[in-house]
Structure formats: C-alpha cells, structure tokens
Coordinates of C-alpha atoms in Angstrom, one line a residue:
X1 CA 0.0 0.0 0.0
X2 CA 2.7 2.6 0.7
X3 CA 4.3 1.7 -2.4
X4 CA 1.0 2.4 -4.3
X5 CA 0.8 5.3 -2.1
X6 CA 3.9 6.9 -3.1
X7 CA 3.3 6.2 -7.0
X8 CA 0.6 8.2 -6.8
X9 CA 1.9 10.9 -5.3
X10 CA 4.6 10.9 -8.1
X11 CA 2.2 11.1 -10.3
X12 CA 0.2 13.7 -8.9
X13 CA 3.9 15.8 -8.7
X14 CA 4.5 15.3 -12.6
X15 CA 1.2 16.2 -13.7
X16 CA 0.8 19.1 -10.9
X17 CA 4.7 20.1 -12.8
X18 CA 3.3 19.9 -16.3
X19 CA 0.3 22.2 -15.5
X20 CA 2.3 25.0 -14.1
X21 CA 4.6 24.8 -17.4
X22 CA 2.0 23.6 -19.6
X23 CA 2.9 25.7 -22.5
X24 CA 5.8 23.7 -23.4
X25 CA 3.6 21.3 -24.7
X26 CA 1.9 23.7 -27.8
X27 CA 3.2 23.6 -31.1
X28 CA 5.5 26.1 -33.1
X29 CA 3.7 28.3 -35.8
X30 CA 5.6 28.9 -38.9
X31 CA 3.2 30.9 -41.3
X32 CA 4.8 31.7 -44.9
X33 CA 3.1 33.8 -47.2
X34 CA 3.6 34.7 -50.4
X35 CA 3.3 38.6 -50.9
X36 CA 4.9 38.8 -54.5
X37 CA 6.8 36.3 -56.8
X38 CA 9.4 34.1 -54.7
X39 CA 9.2 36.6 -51.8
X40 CA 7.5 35.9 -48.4
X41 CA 6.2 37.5 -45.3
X42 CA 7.4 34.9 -42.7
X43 CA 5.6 34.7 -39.3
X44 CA 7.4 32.4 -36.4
X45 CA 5.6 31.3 -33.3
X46 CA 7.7 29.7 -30.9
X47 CA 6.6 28.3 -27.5
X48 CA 8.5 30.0 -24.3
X49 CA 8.1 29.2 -20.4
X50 CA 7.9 31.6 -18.1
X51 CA 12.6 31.6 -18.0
X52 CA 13.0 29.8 -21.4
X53 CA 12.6 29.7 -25.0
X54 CA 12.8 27.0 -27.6
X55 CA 15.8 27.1 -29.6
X56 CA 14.6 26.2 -32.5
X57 CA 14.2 27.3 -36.2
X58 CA 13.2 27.1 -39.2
X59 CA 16.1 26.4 -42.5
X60 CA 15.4 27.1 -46.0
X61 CA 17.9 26.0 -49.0
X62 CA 20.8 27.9 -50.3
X63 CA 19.0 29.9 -52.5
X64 CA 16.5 31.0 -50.3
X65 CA 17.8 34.6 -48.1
X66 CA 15.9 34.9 -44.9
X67 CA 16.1 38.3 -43.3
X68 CA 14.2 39.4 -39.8
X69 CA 12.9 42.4 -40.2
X70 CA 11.6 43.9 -36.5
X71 CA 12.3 42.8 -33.1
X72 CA 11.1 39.6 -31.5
X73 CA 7.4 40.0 -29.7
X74 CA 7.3 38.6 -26.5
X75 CA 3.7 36.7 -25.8
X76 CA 2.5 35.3 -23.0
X77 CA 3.5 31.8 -24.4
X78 CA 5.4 32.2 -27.4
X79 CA 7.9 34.5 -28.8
X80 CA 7.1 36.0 -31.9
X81 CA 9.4 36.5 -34.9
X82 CA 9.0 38.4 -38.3
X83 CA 10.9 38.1 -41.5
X84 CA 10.9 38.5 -45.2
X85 CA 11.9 35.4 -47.4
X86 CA 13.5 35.8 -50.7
X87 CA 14.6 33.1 -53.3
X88 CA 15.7 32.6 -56.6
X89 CA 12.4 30.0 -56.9
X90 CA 9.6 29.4 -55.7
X91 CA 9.2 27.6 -52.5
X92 CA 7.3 24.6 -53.4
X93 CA 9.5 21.7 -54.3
X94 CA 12.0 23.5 -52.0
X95 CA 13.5 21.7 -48.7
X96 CA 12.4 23.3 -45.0
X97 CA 14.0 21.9 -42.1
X98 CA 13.4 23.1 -38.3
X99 CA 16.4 23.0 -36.8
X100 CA 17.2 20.9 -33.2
X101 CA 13.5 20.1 -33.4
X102 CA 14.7 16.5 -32.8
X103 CA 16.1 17.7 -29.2
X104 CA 12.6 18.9 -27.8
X105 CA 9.3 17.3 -27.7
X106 CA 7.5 20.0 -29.5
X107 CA 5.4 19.9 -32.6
X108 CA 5.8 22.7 -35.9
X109 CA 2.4 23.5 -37.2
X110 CA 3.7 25.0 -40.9
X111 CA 1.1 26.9 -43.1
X112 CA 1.9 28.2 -46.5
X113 CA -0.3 30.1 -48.6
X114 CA 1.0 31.1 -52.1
X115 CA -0.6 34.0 -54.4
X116 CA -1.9 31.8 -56.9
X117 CA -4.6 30.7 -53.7
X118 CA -2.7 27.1 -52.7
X119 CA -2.6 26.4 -49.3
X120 CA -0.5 24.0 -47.8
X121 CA -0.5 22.6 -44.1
X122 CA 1.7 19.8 -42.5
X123 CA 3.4 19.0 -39.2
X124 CA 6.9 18.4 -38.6
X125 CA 7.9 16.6 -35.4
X126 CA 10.9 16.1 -33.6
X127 CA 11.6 12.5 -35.5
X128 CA 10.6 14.1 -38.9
X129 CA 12.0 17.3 -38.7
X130 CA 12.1 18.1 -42.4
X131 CA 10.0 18.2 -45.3
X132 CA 10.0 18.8 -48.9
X133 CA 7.3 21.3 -49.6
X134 CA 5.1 19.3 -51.8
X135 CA 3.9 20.9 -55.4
X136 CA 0.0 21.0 -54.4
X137 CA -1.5 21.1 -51.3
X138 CA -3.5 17.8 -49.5
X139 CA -6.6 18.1 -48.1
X140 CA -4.9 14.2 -46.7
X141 CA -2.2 16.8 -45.3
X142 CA -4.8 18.8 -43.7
X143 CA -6.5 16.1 -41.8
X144 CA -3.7 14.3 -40.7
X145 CA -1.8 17.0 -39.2
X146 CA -5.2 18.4 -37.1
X147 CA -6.1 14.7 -36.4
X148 CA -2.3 14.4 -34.7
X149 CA -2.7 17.7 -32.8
X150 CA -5.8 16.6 -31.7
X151 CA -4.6 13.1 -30.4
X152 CA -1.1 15.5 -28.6
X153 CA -3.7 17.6 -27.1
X154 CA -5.9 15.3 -25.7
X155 CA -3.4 13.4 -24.4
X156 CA -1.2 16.0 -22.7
X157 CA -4.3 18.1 -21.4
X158 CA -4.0 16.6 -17.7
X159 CA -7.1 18.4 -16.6
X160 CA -9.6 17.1 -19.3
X161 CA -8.1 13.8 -18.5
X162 CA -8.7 13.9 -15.1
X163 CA -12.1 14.8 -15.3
X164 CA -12.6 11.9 -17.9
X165 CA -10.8 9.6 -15.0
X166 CA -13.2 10.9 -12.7
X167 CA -16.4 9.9 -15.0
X168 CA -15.1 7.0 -15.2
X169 CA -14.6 6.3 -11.5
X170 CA -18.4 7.4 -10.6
X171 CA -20.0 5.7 -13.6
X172 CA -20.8 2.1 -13.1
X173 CA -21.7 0.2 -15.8
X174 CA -20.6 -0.6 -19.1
X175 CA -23.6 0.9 -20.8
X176 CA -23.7 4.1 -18.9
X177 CA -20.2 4.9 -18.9
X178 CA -20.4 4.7 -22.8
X179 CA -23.4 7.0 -22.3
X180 CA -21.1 9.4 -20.3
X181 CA -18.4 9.3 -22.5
X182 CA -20.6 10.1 -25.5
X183 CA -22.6 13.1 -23.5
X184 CA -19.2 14.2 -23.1
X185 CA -18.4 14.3 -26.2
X186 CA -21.0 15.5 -27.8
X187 CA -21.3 18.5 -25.4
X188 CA -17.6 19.7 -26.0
X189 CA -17.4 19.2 -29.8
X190 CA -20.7 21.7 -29.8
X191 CA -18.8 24.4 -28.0
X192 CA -15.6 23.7 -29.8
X193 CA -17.2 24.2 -33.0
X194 CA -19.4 27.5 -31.7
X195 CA -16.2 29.3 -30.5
X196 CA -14.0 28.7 -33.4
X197 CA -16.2 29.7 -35.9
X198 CA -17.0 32.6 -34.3
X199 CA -20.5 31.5 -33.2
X200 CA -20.6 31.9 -29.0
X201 CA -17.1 32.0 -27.0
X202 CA -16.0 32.9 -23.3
X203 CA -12.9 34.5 -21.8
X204 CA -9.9 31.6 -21.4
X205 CA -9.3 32.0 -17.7
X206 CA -12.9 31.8 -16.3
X207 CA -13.4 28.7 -18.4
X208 CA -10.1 27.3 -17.2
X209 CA -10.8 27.8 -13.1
X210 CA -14.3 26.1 -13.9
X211 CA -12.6 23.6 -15.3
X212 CA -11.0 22.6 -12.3
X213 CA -13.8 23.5 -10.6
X214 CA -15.6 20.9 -12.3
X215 CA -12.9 18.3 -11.9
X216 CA -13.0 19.0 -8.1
X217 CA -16.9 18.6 -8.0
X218 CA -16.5 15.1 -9.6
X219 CA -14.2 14.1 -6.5
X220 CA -16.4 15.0 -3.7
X221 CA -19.1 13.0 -5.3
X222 CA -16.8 10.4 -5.8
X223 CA -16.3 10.1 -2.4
X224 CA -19.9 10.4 -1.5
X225 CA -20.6 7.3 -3.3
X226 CA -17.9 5.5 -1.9
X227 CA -19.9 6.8 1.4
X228 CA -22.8 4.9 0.4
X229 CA -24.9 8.5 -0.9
X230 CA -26.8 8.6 -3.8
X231 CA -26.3 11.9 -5.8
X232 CA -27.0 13.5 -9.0
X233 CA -24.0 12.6 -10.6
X234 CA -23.5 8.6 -9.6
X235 CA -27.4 8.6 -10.8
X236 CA -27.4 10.6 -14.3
X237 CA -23.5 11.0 -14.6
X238 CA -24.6 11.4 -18.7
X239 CA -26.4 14.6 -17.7
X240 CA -22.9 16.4 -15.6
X241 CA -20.7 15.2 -18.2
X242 CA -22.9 17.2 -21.0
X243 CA -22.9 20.0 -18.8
X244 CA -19.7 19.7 -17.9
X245 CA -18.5 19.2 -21.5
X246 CA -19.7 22.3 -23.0
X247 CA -17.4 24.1 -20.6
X248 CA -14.5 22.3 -21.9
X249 CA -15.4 22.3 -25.1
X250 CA -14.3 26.2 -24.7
X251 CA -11.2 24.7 -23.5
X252 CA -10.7 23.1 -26.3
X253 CA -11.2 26.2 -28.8
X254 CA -8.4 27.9 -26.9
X255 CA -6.1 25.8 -27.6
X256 CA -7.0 24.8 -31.3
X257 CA -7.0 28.8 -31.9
X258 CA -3.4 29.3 -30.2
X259 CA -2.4 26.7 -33.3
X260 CA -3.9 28.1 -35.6
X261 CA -6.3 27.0 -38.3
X262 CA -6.1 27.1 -42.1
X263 CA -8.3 29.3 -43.6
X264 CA -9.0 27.4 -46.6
X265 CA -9.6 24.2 -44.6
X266 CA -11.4 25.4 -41.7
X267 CA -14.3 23.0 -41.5
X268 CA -11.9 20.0 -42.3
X269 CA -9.2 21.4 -40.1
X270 CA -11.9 21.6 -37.2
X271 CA -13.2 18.2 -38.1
X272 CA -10.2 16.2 -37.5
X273 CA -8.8 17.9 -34.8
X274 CA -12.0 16.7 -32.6
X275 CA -11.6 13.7 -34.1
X276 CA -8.0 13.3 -32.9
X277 CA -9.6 14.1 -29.6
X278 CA -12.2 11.6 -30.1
X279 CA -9.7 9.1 -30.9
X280 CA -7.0 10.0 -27.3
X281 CA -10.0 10.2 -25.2
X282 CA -10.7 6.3 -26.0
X283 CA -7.2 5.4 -25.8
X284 CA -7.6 6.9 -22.6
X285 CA -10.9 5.3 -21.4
X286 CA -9.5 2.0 -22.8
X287 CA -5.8 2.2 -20.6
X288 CA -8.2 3.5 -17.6
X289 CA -10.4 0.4 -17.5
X290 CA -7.9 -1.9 -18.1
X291 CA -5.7 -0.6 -15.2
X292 CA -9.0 -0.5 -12.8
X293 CA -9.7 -4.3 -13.8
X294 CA -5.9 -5.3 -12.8
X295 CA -6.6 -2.9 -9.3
X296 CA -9.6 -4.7 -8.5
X297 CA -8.7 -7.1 -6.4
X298 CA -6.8 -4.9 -4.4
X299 CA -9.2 -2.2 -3.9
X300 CA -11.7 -5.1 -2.8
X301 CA -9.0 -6.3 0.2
X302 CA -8.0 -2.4 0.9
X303 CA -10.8 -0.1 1.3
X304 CA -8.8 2.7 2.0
X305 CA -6.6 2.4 -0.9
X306 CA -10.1 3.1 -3.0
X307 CA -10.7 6.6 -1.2
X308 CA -7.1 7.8 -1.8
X309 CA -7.7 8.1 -6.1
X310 CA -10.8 10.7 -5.3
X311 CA -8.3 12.9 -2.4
X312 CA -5.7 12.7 -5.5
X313 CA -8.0 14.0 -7.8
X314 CA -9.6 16.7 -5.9
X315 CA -6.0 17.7 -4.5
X316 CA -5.0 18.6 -8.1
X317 CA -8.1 20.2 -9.1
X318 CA -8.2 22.3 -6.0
X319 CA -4.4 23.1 -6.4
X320 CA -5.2 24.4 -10.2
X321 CA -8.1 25.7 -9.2
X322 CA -6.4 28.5 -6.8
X323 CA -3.6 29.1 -9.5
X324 CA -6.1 29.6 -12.1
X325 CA -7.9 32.0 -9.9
X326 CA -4.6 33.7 -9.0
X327 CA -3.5 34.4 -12.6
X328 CA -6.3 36.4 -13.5

C-alpha cells in the first residue's frame, strides 16, 4: 500500500509540474506567405516558459535569403518572430528543415499560402524534422496533421483527462459509462465548434478555473458514493458530463486557436482535430479500464486504498483551481 501510495503521489507531482509549465507542450507556428513572386512574409511562433525559449528554427535551402525584419514580440507563451523570405524559386518543391527540433518534444504546425490561392498545411515533429514542400496542397495533409494535434492535445491536457478519470470512477456500468463518454463528447465538440467559428465563445481563464472546478466537483461525489450517498451525478452522470462538457469544449477552442487554423480548410481542419480528440479520449478510457480491472482485487481487500484516487483528484483540481484564480 505505501508503495502504491507513493506512485501516486509521483504522479500527482508530474502532472501538478506539467500544469504549471504547460505551454511547453503547444506547437510552433511557422506561417509563410507569399506577398509577390518568390518573396514571403514569414511569421514564427515559438513556445516560451515563463525563463525559457525553444531554440529552434526554421532552415530554408541555399537559394532561399531569410532576413528578420523587427524585433522579436514577446507573448504570453510564445515569442514571436518576423521576417521577409527571398529566393531565386519558388518555395514549393524547395527543402524546410526546423532546426534541433529533434532535441525537444514540440510539434511545428507549418502553413503556407502562395498568391496563386494554394494552401499547404503539414506537421513536422521532432523524429521528422524536415519536409519537402510538396507541389500541391492535400486536403490528406490537412487532416492528418489536425487529427495528430488533436490526439497530442488530448493526451497532454491533464485536466480534461482527469475529469474523464473521474467519469469514469463514478459511472458504473458498461452501458452508462459509454453514455457518459458520448454526453461528453458530444457536449464539448458543440462548443468547440461554436467558439471557433465565431459563433458563441468565453474569456480563457474563467473557463479554465471552472474547469477545475468541475474536476473538483467530480471528486467529492466520488467520495460520497464510496460513502454509500446517492447523488445526482452517480445517478445521471450522462447529464454532468454534458454540462460539464460544454465548458471544456471552450477549452478546447483555446487551444485549437493558439495553433492556428487554415483558412481554406477550416471546416476539415476543425473536423479532424475533434476527431483526434475523439480518438486519445478512448485510448484513454481503454488504458483507464484496463488498469482499474488489474486494481480490482486490491481495492476489494483495501478499502482505504479506493478513497485515496478521489483525495488525489480533488487535490490537483483544488491546487489548479487556486492558480487559475490567482492568474487572473
């Protein structure tokens, strides 16, 4: 029991860590666009903590001059960078490279958009750091790269996850928790969809604090059922997730619009990134229930092993929920 004990409050350390410096985690921007022939405005977005900045950047071949052109922006998570690209070609079938992306574990969202109306969109990740810039654009391109950040996000968004860990704790039953999950989903792909095309949206840090607030909720009734009390939640757990959801569906948009979307592709673009959050929230669910099915005998012999998951939980969400406050 101590051992389990201490794992979890390892745990509860690294992913308490990773929320403070959570910004380490978004992707780089690079945004090239084509002003007149073989000449470029070139915007760079790179991700900074609150002491440190990414040393990374982007390469173009020999006969491609890059040139800043006004002092770097500091943002509240990135550093901003201008600069004018010239070359003897055009920049299709030409060679990018992001150089020492292979020593960090950040993603490059690159977006090109050329005069003659192409637009071309692709990641680039630390163990494929370079690209050649294809000839036409891919809508296959498109979706692949919003369906990867969507996965990334989903699985590095600790707080989401923890309130999906909490559903899953309260919900019992096969058939509900599927239920849940789906009320869940449904409820934060609506509000992801309203804010980023401009339909309904909400201030970042409000929605945040709930967040946690939310999360926090979902522990105390955890622990109330584990009391033996019937609530609300362990009854229609469907109906809080929805509720729940559309809160974090807001969430969601804030992060999607700190990447950026292409504005040729937006419905696509928007598409598979919830899909790629579809697709890490089972992963998820999947490694969650597996885990709780090797636990279960335990749990059944300790009792008070069973109560320390929900005081994790609400721990962490109380924790973020005071620095969320604080930061406003």
């Amino acid at each position: 029991m101590r051992l389990f004990t201490k794992i979890i409050i390892f745990l509860l350390f690294e992913v308490a860590s990773h929320s403070l410096f959570g910004h380490e985690v978004r992707p780089a921007y690079l945004q090239i666009k084509e002003q007149s022939p073989n000449s470029y405005a070139v915007l760079w977005k790179v991700p900074r903590t609150v002491d440190k900045v990414l040393d990374i950047q982007p390469k173009f071949e020999k006969s491609f001059s890059l040139k800043e052109i006004s002092p770097p922006r500091i943002l509240e998570a990135f550093v901003l960078y201008t600069f004018q690209l010239k070359g003897e070609m055009s920049i299709p079938n030409s060679r990018l490279t992001i150089d020492q992306l292979n020593t960090t574990g950040t993603d490059v969202l690159v977006d090109i958009r050329l005069l003659n109306g192409e637009h071309h969109s692709f990641l680039l990740q630390p163990t494929n750091n370079s690209i050649l810039i294809p000839d036409t654009p891919s809508k296959w391109n498109v979706a692949k790269t919003y369906i990867i950040l969507g996965i990334e996000h989903i699985l590095l968004g600790f707080d989401h996850l923890l309130f999906v860990l909490a559903l899953v704790l309260i919900t019992k039953g096969f058939k509900k928790l599927l239920k849940t999950i789906t009320a869940f989903t449904v409820a934060h792909s609506i509000t992801l969809s309203f804010s980023v095309l401009g339909i309904a949206n909400l201030p970042g840090p409000p929605v945040e604090s709930v967040i946690a607030l939310s999360i926090l909720f979902l522990a105390v009734e955890i622990l109330k059922v584990q009391k033996g009390q019937s609530t609300l939640t362990s009854q229609m757990p469907w109906m809080v997730a929805f509720v729940f959801g559309l809160l974090h569906g807001f969430g969601f948009a804030g992060a999607l619009q700190d990447i950026g979307l292409p504005q040729s592709a937006i419905n696509l673009a928007l598409a598979t990134f919830n899909i790629g959050v579809e697709l890490g929230q089972i992963l998820f669910v999947l490694v969650v229930l597996m885990v709780m099915q090797l636990i279960r005998p335990i749990l059944r012999t300790k009792h008070r092993m069973a109560k320390l998951m929900p005081y994790a939980i609400g721990s962490l969400a109380a924790f973020w929920l005071i620095d969320r406050i604080a930061g406003f």
